[in-house]
Each structure stands twice: as structure tokens, then as C-alpha cells.
Coordinates of C-alpha atoms and ligand atoms in Angstrom, one line a residue:
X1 CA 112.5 131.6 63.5
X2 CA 113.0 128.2 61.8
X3 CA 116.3 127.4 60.2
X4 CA 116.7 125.0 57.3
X5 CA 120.1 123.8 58.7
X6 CA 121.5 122.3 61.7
X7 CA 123.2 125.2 64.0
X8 CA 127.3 125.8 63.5
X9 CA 129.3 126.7 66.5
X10 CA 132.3 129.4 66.2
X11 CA 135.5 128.0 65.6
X12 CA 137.6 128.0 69.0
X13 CA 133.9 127.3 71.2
X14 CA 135.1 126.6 74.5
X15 CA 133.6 122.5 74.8
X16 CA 133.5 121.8 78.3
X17 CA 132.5 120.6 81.6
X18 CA 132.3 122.2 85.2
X19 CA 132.8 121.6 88.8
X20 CA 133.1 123.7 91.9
X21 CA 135.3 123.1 94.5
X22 CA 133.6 122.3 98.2
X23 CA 131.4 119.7 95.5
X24 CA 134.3 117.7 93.9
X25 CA 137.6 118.0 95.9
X26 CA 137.2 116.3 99.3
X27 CA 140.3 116.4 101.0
X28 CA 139.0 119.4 103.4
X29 CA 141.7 118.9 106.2
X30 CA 144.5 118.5 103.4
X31 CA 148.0 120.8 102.9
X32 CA 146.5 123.5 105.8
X33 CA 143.3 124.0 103.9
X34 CA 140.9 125.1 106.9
X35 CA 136.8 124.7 106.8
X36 CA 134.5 126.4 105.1
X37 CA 130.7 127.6 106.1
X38 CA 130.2 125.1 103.8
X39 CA 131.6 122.1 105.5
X40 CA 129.5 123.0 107.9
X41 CA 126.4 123.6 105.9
X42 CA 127.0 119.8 104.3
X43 CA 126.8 118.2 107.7
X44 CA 123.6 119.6 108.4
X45 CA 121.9 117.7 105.5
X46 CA 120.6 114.6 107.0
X47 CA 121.2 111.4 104.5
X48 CA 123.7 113.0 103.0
X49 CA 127.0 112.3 102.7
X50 CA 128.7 116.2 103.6
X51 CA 131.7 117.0 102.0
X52 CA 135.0 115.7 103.3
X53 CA 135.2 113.5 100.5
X54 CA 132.9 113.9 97.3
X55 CA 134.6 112.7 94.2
X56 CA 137.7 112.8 96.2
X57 CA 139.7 115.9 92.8
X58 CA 142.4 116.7 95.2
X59 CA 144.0 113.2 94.7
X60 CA 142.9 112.3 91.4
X61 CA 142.8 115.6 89.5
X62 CA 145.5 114.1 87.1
X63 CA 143.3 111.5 86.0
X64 CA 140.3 113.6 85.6
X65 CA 142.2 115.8 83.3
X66 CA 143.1 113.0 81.5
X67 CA 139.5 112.1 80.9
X68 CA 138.8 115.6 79.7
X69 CA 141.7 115.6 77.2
X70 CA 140.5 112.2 76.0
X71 CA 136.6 113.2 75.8
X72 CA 138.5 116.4 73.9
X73 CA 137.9 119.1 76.0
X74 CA 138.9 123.0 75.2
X75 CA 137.6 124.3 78.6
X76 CA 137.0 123.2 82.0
X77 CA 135.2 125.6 84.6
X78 CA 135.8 125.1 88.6
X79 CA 136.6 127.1 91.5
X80 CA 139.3 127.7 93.7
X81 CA 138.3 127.2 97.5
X82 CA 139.3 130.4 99.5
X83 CA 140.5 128.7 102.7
X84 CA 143.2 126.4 101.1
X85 CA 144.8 130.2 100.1
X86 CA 144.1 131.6 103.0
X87 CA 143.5 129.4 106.0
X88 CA 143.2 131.8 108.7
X89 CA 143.7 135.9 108.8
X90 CA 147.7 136.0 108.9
X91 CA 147.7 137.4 105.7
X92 CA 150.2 134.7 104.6
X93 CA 148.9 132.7 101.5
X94 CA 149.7 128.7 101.7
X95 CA 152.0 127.9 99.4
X96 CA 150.2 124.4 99.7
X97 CA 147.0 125.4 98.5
X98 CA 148.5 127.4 96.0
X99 CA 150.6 124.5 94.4
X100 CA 147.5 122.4 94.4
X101 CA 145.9 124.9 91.4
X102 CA 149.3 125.6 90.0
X103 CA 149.2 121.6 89.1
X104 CA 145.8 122.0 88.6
X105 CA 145.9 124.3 85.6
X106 CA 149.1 123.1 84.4
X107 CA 147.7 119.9 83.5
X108 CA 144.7 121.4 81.5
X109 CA 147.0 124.0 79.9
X110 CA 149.5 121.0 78.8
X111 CA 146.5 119.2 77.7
X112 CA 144.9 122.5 75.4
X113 CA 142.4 123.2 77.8
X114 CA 141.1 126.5 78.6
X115 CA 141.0 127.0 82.2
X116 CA 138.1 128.9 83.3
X117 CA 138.3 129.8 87.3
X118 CA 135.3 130.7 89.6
X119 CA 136.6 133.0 92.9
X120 CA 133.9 132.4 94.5
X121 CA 131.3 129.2 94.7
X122 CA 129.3 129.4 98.5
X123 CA 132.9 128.2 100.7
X124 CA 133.8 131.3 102.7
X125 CA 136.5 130.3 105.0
X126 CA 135.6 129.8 108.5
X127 CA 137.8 132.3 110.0
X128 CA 136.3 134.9 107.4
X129 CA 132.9 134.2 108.7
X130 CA 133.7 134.6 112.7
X131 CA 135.8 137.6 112.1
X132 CA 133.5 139.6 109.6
X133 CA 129.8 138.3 110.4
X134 CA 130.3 136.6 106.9
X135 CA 128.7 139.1 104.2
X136 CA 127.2 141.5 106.9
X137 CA 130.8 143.4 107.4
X138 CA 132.6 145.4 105.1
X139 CA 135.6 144.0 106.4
X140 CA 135.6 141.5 104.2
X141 CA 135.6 143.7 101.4
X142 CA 139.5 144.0 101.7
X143 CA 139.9 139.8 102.8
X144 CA 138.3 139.4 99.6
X145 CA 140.3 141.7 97.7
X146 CA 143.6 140.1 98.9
X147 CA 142.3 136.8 98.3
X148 CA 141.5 137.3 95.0
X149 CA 144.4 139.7 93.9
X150 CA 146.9 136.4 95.2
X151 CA 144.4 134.5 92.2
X152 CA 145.3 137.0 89.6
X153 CA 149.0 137.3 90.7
X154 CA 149.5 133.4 91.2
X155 CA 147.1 132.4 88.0
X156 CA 147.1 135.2 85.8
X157 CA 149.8 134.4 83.5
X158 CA 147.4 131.2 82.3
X159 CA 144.2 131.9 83.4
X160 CA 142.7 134.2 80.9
X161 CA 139.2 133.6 82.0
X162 CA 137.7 134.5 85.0
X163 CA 134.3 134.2 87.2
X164 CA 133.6 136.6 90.2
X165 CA 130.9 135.6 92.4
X166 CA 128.9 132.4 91.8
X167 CA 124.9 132.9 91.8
X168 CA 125.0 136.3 93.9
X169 CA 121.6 136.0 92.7
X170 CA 120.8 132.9 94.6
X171 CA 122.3 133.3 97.2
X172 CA 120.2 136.2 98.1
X173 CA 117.3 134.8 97.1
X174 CA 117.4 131.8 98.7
X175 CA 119.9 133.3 101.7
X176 CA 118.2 130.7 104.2
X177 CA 119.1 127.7 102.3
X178 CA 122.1 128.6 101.6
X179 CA 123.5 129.7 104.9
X180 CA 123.8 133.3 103.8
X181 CA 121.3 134.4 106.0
X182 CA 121.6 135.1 109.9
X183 CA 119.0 136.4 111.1
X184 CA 115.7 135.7 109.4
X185 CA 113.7 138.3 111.2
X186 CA 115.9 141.3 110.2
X187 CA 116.8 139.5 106.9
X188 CA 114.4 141.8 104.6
X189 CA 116.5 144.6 104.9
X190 CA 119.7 142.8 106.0
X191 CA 119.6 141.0 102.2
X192 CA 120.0 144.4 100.8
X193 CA 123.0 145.4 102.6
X194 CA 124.8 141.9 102.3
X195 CA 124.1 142.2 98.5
X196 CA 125.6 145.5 97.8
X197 CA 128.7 144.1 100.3
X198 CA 129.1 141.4 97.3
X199 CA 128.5 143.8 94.7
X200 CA 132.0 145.8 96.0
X201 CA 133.6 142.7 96.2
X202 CA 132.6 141.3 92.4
X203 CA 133.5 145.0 91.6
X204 CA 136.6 145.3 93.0
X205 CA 137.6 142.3 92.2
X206 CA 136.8 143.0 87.9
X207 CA 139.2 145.7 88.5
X208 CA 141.9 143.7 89.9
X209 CA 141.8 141.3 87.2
X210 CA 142.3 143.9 84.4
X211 CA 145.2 145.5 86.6
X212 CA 147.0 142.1 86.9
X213 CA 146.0 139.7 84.9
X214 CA 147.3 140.7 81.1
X215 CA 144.8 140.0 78.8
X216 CA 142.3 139.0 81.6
X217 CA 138.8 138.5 80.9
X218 CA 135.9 138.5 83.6
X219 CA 132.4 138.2 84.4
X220 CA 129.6 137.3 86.9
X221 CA 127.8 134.3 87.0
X222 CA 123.9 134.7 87.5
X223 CA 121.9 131.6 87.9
X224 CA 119.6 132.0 85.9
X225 CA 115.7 131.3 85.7
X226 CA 113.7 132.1 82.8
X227 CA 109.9 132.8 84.0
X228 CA 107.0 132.9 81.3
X229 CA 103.7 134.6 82.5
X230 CA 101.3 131.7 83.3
X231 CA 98.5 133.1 80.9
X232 CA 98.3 135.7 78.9
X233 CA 96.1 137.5 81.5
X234 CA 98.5 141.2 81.4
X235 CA 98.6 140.8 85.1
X236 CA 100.2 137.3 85.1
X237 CA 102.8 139.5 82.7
X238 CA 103.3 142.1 85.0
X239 CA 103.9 139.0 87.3
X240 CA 106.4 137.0 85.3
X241 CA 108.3 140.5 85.3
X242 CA 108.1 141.2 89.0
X243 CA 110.0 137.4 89.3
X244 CA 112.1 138.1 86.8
X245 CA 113.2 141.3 88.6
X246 CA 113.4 140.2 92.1
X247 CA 115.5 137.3 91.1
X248 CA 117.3 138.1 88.2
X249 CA 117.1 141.3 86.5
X250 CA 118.0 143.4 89.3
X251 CA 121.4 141.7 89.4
X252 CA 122.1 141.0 85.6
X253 CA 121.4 145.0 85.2
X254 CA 123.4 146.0 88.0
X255 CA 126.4 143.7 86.8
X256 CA 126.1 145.5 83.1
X257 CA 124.7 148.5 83.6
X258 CA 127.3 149.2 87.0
X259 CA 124.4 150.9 88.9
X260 CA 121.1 150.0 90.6
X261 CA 118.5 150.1 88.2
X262 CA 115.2 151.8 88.9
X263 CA 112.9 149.1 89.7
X264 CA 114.8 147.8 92.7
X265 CA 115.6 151.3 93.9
X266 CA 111.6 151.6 93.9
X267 CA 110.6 148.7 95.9
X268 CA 113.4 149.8 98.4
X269 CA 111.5 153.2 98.8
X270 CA 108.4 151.6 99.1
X271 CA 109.5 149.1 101.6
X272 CA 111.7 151.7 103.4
X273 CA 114.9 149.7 102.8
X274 CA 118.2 151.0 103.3
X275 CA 121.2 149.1 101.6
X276 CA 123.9 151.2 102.8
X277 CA 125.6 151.9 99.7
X278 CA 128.4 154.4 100.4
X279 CA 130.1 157.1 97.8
X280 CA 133.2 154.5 97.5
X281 CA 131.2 151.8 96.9
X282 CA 129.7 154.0 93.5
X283 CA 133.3 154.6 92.6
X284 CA 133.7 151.1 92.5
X285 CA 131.0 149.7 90.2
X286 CA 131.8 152.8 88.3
X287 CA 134.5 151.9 87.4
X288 CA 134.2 147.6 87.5
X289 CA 133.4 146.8 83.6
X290 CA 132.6 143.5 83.1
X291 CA 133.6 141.9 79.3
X292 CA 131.2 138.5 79.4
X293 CA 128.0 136.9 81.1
X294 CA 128.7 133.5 82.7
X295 CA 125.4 132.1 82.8
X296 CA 124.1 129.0 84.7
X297 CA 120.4 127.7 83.6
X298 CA 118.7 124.6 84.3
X299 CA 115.0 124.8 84.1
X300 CA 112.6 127.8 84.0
X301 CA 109.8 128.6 85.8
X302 CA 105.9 130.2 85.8
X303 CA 104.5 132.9 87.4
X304 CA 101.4 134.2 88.1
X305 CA 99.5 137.2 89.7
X306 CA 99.5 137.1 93.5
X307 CA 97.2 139.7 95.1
X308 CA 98.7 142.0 98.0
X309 CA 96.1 140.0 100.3
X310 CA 97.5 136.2 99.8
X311 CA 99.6 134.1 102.1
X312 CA 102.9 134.3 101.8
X313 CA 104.9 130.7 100.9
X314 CA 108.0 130.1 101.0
X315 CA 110.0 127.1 98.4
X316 CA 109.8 124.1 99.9
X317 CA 112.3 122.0 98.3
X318 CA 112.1 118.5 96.9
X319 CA 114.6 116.5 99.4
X320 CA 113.2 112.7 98.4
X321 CA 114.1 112.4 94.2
X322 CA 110.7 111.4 94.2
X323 CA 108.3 113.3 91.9
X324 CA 105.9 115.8 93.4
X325 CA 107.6 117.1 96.6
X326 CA 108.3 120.3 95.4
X327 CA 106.0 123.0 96.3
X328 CA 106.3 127.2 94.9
X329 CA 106.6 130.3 96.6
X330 CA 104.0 133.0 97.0
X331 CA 105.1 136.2 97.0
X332 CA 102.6 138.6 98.0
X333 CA 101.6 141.6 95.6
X334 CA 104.6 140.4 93.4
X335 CA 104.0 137.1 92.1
X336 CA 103.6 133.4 93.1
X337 CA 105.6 130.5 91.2
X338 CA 103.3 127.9 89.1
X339 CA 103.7 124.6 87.5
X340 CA 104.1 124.5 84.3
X341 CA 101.9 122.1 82.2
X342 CA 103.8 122.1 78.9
X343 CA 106.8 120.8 80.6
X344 CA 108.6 117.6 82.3
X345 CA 110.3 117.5 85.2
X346 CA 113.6 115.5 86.7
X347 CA 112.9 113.3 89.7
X348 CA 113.8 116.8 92.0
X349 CA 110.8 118.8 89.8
X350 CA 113.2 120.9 88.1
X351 CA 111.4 122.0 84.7
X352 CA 113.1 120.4 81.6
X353 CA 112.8 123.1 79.1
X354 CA 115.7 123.5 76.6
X355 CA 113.9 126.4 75.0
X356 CA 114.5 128.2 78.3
X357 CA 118.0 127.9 77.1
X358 CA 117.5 129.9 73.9
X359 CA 115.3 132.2 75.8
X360 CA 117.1 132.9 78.1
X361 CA 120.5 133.4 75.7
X362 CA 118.1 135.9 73.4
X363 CA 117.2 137.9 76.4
X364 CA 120.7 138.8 78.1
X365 CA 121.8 139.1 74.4
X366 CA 119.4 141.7 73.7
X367 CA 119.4 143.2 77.2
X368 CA 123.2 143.5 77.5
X369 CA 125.3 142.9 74.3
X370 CA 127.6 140.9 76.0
X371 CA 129.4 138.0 74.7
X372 CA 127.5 134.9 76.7
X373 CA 129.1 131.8 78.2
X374 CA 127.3 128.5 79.7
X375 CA 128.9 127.5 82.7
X376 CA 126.1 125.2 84.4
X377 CA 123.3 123.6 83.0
X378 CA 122.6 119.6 83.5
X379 CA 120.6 116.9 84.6
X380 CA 119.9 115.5 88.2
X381 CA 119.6 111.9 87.9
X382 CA 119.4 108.7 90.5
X383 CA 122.4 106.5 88.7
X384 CA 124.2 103.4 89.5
X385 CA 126.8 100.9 87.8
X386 CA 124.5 98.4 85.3
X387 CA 125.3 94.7 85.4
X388 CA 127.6 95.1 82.9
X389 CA 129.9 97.8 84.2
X390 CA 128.9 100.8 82.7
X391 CA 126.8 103.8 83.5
X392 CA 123.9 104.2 81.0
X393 CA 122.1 107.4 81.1
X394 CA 120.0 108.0 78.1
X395 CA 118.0 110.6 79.8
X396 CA 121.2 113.2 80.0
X397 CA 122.2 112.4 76.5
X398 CA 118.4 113.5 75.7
X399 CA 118.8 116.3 78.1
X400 CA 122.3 117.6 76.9
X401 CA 121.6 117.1 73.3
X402 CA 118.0 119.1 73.5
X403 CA 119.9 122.0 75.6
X404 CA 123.0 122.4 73.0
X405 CA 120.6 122.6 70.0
X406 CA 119.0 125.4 71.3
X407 CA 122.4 127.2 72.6
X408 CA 123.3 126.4 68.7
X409 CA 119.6 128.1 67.6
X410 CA 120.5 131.0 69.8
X411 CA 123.3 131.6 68.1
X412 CA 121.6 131.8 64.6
X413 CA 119.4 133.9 66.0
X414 CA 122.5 136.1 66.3
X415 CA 123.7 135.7 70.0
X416 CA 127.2 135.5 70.6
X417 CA 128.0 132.3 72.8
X418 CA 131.5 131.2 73.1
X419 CA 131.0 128.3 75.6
X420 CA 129.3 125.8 76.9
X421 CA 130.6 123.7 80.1
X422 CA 127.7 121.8 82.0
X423 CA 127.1 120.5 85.1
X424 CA 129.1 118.5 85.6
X425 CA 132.1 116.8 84.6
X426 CA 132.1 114.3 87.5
X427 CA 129.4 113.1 89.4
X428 CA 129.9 115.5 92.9
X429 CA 128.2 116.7 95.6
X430 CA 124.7 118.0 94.8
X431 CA 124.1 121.6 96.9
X432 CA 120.6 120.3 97.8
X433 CA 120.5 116.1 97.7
X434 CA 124.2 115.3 98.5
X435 CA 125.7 112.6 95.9
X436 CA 122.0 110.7 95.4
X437 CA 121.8 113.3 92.8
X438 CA 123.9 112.9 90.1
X439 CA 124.9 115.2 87.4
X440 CA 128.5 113.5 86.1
X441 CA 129.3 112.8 82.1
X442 CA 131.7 110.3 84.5
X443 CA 130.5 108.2 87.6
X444 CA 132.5 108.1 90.9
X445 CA 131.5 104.9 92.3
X446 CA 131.4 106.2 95.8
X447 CA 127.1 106.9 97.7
X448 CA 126.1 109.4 100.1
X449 CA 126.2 106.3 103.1
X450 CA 129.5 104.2 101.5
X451 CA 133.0 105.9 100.3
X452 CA 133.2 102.8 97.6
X453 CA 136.8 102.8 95.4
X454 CA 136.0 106.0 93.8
X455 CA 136.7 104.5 90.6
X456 CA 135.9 106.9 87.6
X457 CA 133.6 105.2 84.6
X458 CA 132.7 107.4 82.0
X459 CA 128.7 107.2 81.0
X460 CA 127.5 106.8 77.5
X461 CA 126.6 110.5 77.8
X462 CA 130.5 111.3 78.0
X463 CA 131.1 109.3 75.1
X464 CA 128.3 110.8 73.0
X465 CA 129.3 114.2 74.4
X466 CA 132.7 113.1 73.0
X467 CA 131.3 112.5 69.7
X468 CA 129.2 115.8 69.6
X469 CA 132.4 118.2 70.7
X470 CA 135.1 116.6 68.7
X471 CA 132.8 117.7 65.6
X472 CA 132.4 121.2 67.0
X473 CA 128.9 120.5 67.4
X474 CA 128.1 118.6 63.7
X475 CA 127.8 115.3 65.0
X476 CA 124.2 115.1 67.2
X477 CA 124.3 110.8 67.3
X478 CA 121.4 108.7 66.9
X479 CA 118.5 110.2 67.2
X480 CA 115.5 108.6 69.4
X481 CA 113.3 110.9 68.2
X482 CA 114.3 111.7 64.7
X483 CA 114.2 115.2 65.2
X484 CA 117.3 117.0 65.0
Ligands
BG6_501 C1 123.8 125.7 91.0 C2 125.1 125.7 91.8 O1 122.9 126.6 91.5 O2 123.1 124.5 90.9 C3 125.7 124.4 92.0 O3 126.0 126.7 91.3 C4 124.7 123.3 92.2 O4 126.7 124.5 93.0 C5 123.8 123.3 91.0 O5 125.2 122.1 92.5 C6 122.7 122.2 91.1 O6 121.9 122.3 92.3 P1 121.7 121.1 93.2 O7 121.1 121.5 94.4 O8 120.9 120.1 92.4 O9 123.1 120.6 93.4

């Protein structure tokens, strides 16, 4: 539908920004923090700069809150990093680690801003990994659950809002990228198993947040990728709804629903695929009710037919920020990812496609019913320092402003949305392309090959962010196009 008026965001929308921990903190060898798969994972990336520094949080978090309260922030999303809790398998938490978030979330409380806490964001703690296999054991169904009950206990009295597992989804899907994976020739079946072993965890830990943590609210958060049907040939349909399923639906459903739904329970018959799900584990998601949808989109994506007969492709990701690199899967008998014509692309091929974001926000709405938060969303860009000092980066501003006009349409289509935090607030660590990629409303002058001064500068698209959230989402800024 058209609407005669600008969109009007609730009063009390949660305005924010978000971060993850392994991407923004640095400081990996700090107050008994131990490593992380992660740390590990970032060295591998050749060009890169890996973690150990990044936007260098741990020692500058004060300051960075400060540049949320001033931009006028009312929520900021991150994660807490496992192994500065728990640093090895004594079962004694780090008092350390623990004071680091108490300070943490007592500067965005003091400064009226919501704090919004991921439990999990790819860093499983190096010890966790050795002893458990990482997500192949169920032991680490119970190091989970103690890790995440010391959250509720420590955090619960200010941390009303809560994030289990970060992109489950993705980290499935893409389990060889993102280290997840351990053996690729068993990992068709193996992916199965390891997801239902995350689906206890998220579980159990939904239910320790409503037994400890009064007034406690919690969710998943799916990454999420809308997929339109490259023609309207019904096969290309059927197509679009395979991908949807296989990387999306089957989790969003299961997160709502607490159960498998049918279609993946299908293709494990057909492919004679057995997850291991046990009675207890049942009793669990029975009984794990979740109360929002934490939602990260960025792009979307196109699907068309791929006959039984075709050759298989995997992703193969764009590594050089140079147009063109990227290249889409083939998934044979399911579908096979396209490009889509009608749309742009950043410098990394990721789609730009804000009405994605309204898609996308109609679609869980009318699936699930459940109130809907943003928690990434954002722009990759190559950046540097102008001539005269400041950061100018037009093309997020266009970005950020097209995206929040369609969360604000969604919600007079009737959605209920009560956040938006994208990624990210700093400029951090990119998952795929290391610090070249940058995603900040505020620079860290620091490059993949040279630790700079770390000096934080604000862009333009903090200040017009600024502008935008201080009017609870009334004052859009010039316009380039005229348009909204
Ligand atoms: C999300 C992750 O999938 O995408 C983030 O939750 C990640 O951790 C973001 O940084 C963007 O991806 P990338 O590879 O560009 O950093």
C-alpha cells in the first residue's frame, strides 16, 4: 500500500547501534580472558588484520558510550564474549571479565540506554571447543547453560533484553566459513545434529532467563535473507521457497513454533538424516517460549529452479571489495542463487534492497506474531579520513535512511517493531574482510596492516543519524533525491 504520510515510530523505539564482541573489543589476552575459535579463525584470513585489537572497546568503552548518549541513543546491542566469564572449565566465573560488563552496562544504564545483550556471537572459548568437539557434544549443553545462567544472575537486574544465539541460521549454512564445521565429508548429516545441539542450548537458555531474570525478555536472532523467485515461472516459486526454507524458515519456525516443522523433517527422511533429537531435548523446546524476533538483514537474494541433474556450487565469496567477485550457489534439485537485476550492490556484491527490509518485517510478522526488533542491518564501505578531518559517507546515509523508511512502512502496514540498532556503531572487525570493510556511524582510525591512534571521529552518517533519532524518526535531512 501507499501511505499519504511519512511513517511514525512508537514512542519509547529502541534507537540504536550494535557491535559484537570478538569484532570491537580487542584486548583478547586482558583480565584472564582466554581465546576464542574465533581468534583463531581471524588469523587465518590473509590481509587481514585478526582480532587482538579491532576498535580496541575494552579500553575505550567509556568514551564510546559517551558518543552514544551524545548521538542520543535509547539502545545499544553487543555481546558478551564467553571466555572472559569462563576462561577455562573450573567452573569458577572471572570476576574480571565479569566487572568488565558490569561497567559496561552501568555506563549505558546511567546514560538512559537500553542495554540489549547477545550470549552468543561465533567466540566459543577455546577450552569449550577441545573438551566438547565444539557443537558436536552435548556436553556443552550444560557449559552453556552455566555460562549463560552467571549472565542472567550477574546482569539480570539491568538487562531486560536478551539475545540467545547469534545467526544459528548461518552458521549452519555456511558451517565451513565459519569454522562450525569439522569434518566436511560427514558434514551433511553432522549439520543436523550440531543444530539441534544449539537448539537445546537457545532453549534452555530462554528458560533460564525467565527463571532469573525478572521481567526478562528474549529472543533469537536469525540472519535473515529475503529470496524473491527469479521469474514468475511456478518452479522458480517453488525455488525461492526451497531457499527460503533451507536457510531460514526452518529455523524461524522452529524458534516460534518450539518444534521441527514438516518440511525439514521431510527432506531428513528423504536424505536419510538422523539429527539425534532425544525426548529431553522435546521437553526443552517445549517448554522454551520465546517473547520477540531479533532480526539481522542486509541484502536479499534470488532464486531460481535448479534441476536434480546440475552441478553443485558452492558461495564463493567476494574477498577483494572489488565489484563482481562474488559468485552463487547451486543447490541441486532445490534451488540455485541469482543476480538480481533490479538491484545495486556494495563493493562486496551484497544486494542493496531496502524493500527486503519491509518484506522481510511483513513476513515474520504474519508468520509469527511476534513483536520484531532490528539488530543488524548496514553498509560495507572502503572509508578513510578526508583532507579535512572528517569521515564523509553519503552512501550509508542513503543506505540507512532508505532501510528505516521501510522499517517505518512496515510498521503502517501494521507490524510491530520496537527497535532498530544497525551495524554498527563503530567501525570493527568485518567477519569476512577484516577492518577494510567498514560498517561504523564512527571511524577508528586504525587499518587492517597499521594499529593507527585509534582515535574515534564520528561520520556525517552519525550526525544525520543523530538528527533522524532525536526526532523519533520525523526528521529524514536533506534529501538527494527528493523522495521521502
Ligand atoms: C552478520 C554477523 O552476519 O553479518 C556479523 O552477525 C557480521 O558478525 C555481519 O560482521 C556483516 O558481515 P561481514 O562479513 O561483512 O562482517
Amino acid at each position: 500500500m501507499e501511505y499519504k504520510d511519512n511513517p511514525i515510530f512508537p514512542a519509547r523505539f529502541m534507537w540504536g547501534a550494535s557491535s559484537a564482541s570478538w569484532q570491537v573489543e580487542g584486548a583478547v589476552n586482558e583480565d584472564g580472558r582466554t581465546p576464542s575459535v574465533i581468534d583463531l579463525n581471524t588469523k587465518t584470513k590473509e590481509g587481514y588484520a585478526d582480532n587482538s585489537v579491532t576498535a580496541d572497546h575494552y579500553h575505550h568503552y567509556r568514551e564510546d558510550v559517551e558518543l552514544m548518549k551524545k548521538a542520543g541513543f535509547t539502545s545499544y546491542r553487543f555481546s558478551i564474549a564467553w571466555s572472559r566469564i569462563y576462561p577455562d572449565d573450573s567452573g569458577v566465573p572471572n570476576q574480571l571479565g565479569i566487572a568488565f560488563y558490569n561497567n559496561l552496562i552501568n555506563s549505558l544504564v546511567k546514560s538512559g540506554i537500553e542495554p540489549i545483550v547477545t550470549l552468543y556471537h561465533y567466540d566459543m572459548p577455546v577450552w569449550v571447543d577441545e573438551k566438547y568437539g565444539g557443537w558436536y557434544d552435548r556436553g556443552i549443553i550444560d557449559a552453556f547453560d552455566q555460562y549463560v545462567r552467571t549472565c542472567f544472575k550477574e546482569y539480570g537486574d539491568r538487562v531486560k533484553y536478551w539475545l540467545s544465539i547469534n545467526e544459528q541460521n548461518m552458521q549452519i549454512c555456511y558451517g565451513k566459513w565459519l569454522g562450525v564445521c569439522k569434518n566436511e565429508d560427514t558434514w551433511e548429516e553432522d549439520q543436523w545434529k550440531v543444530n539441534n545441539i544449539m537448539n537445546v542450548c537457545h532453549a534452555k537458555a530462554v528458560i533460564a532467563c525467565h527463571e532469573l531474570v525478572p521481567g526478562g525478555q528474549i529472543g533469537p536472532v536469525p540472519g535473515y535473507v529475503p529470496i524473491y523467485p527469479e521469474t514468475c515461472k511456478p518452479a522458480d516459486q517453488i525455488a525461492a521457497q526451497n531457499a527460503e526454507e533451507m536457510t531460514e524458515k526452518v529455523w524461524t519456525d522452529f524458534y516460534a513454533h518450539q518444534e521441527y516443522n514438516g518440511f525439514i523433517k521431510a527432506y531428513w527422511r528423504e536424505h536419510n538424516i538422523n539429527p539425534d533429537i532425544r525426548p529431553e531435548d522435546l521437553d526443552a523446546f517445549a517448554k522454551a517460549k520465546i517473547d520477540f524476533f531479533a532480526l539481522n538483514c542486509y541484502r536479499s537474494n534470488t532464486a531460481r529452479e535448479a534441476k536434480p541433474d546440475e552441478k553443485a556450487e558452492d558461495y564463493l565469496l567476494n574477498k577483494s571489495g572489488k565489484k563482481g567477485e562474488l559468485s552463487f550457489p547451486v543447490v541441486p534439485g532445490m534451488y540455485a542463487l541469482t543476480k538480481n537485476s533490479y538491484v545495486e550492490t556494495t563493493d562486496w556484491d551484497w544486494e542493496i534492497d531496502p524493500i527486503a527490509m519491509r518484506y522481510m518485517l511483513r513476513y515474520v510478522w504474519d508468520h509469527y506474531q511476534l513483536p520484531m526488533m532490528i539488530t543488524e542491518n548496514g553498509l560495507g564501505a572502503h572509508e578513510d579520513v578526508s583532507e579535512d578531518g572528517k569521515v564523509h559517507d553519503p552512501e550509508r546515509i542513503k543506505f540507512l535512511r532508505d532501510q528505516i523508511f521501510q522499517v517505518g512502512r512496515a510498521i503502517q502496514d501494521g507490524c510491530e517493531v520496537i527497535g532498530y540498532n544497525p551495524w554498527s556503531f563503530t567501525d570493527l572487525l568485518s567477519t569476512g574482510n577484516g577492518m577494510s570493510k567498514r560498517y561504523g556511524l564512527v571511524f577508528i582510525n586504525t587499518t587492517d596492516k597499521d594499529v593507527r591512534d585509534l582515535r574515534r571521529i564520528p561520520k556525517d552518517s552519525y550526525y544525520w543519524y543523530s538528527n533522524l533519532i532525536k526526532s523519533n524518526g520525523q526528521d529524514w535531512g536533506v534529501q538527494a533525491d527528493g523522495k521521502i
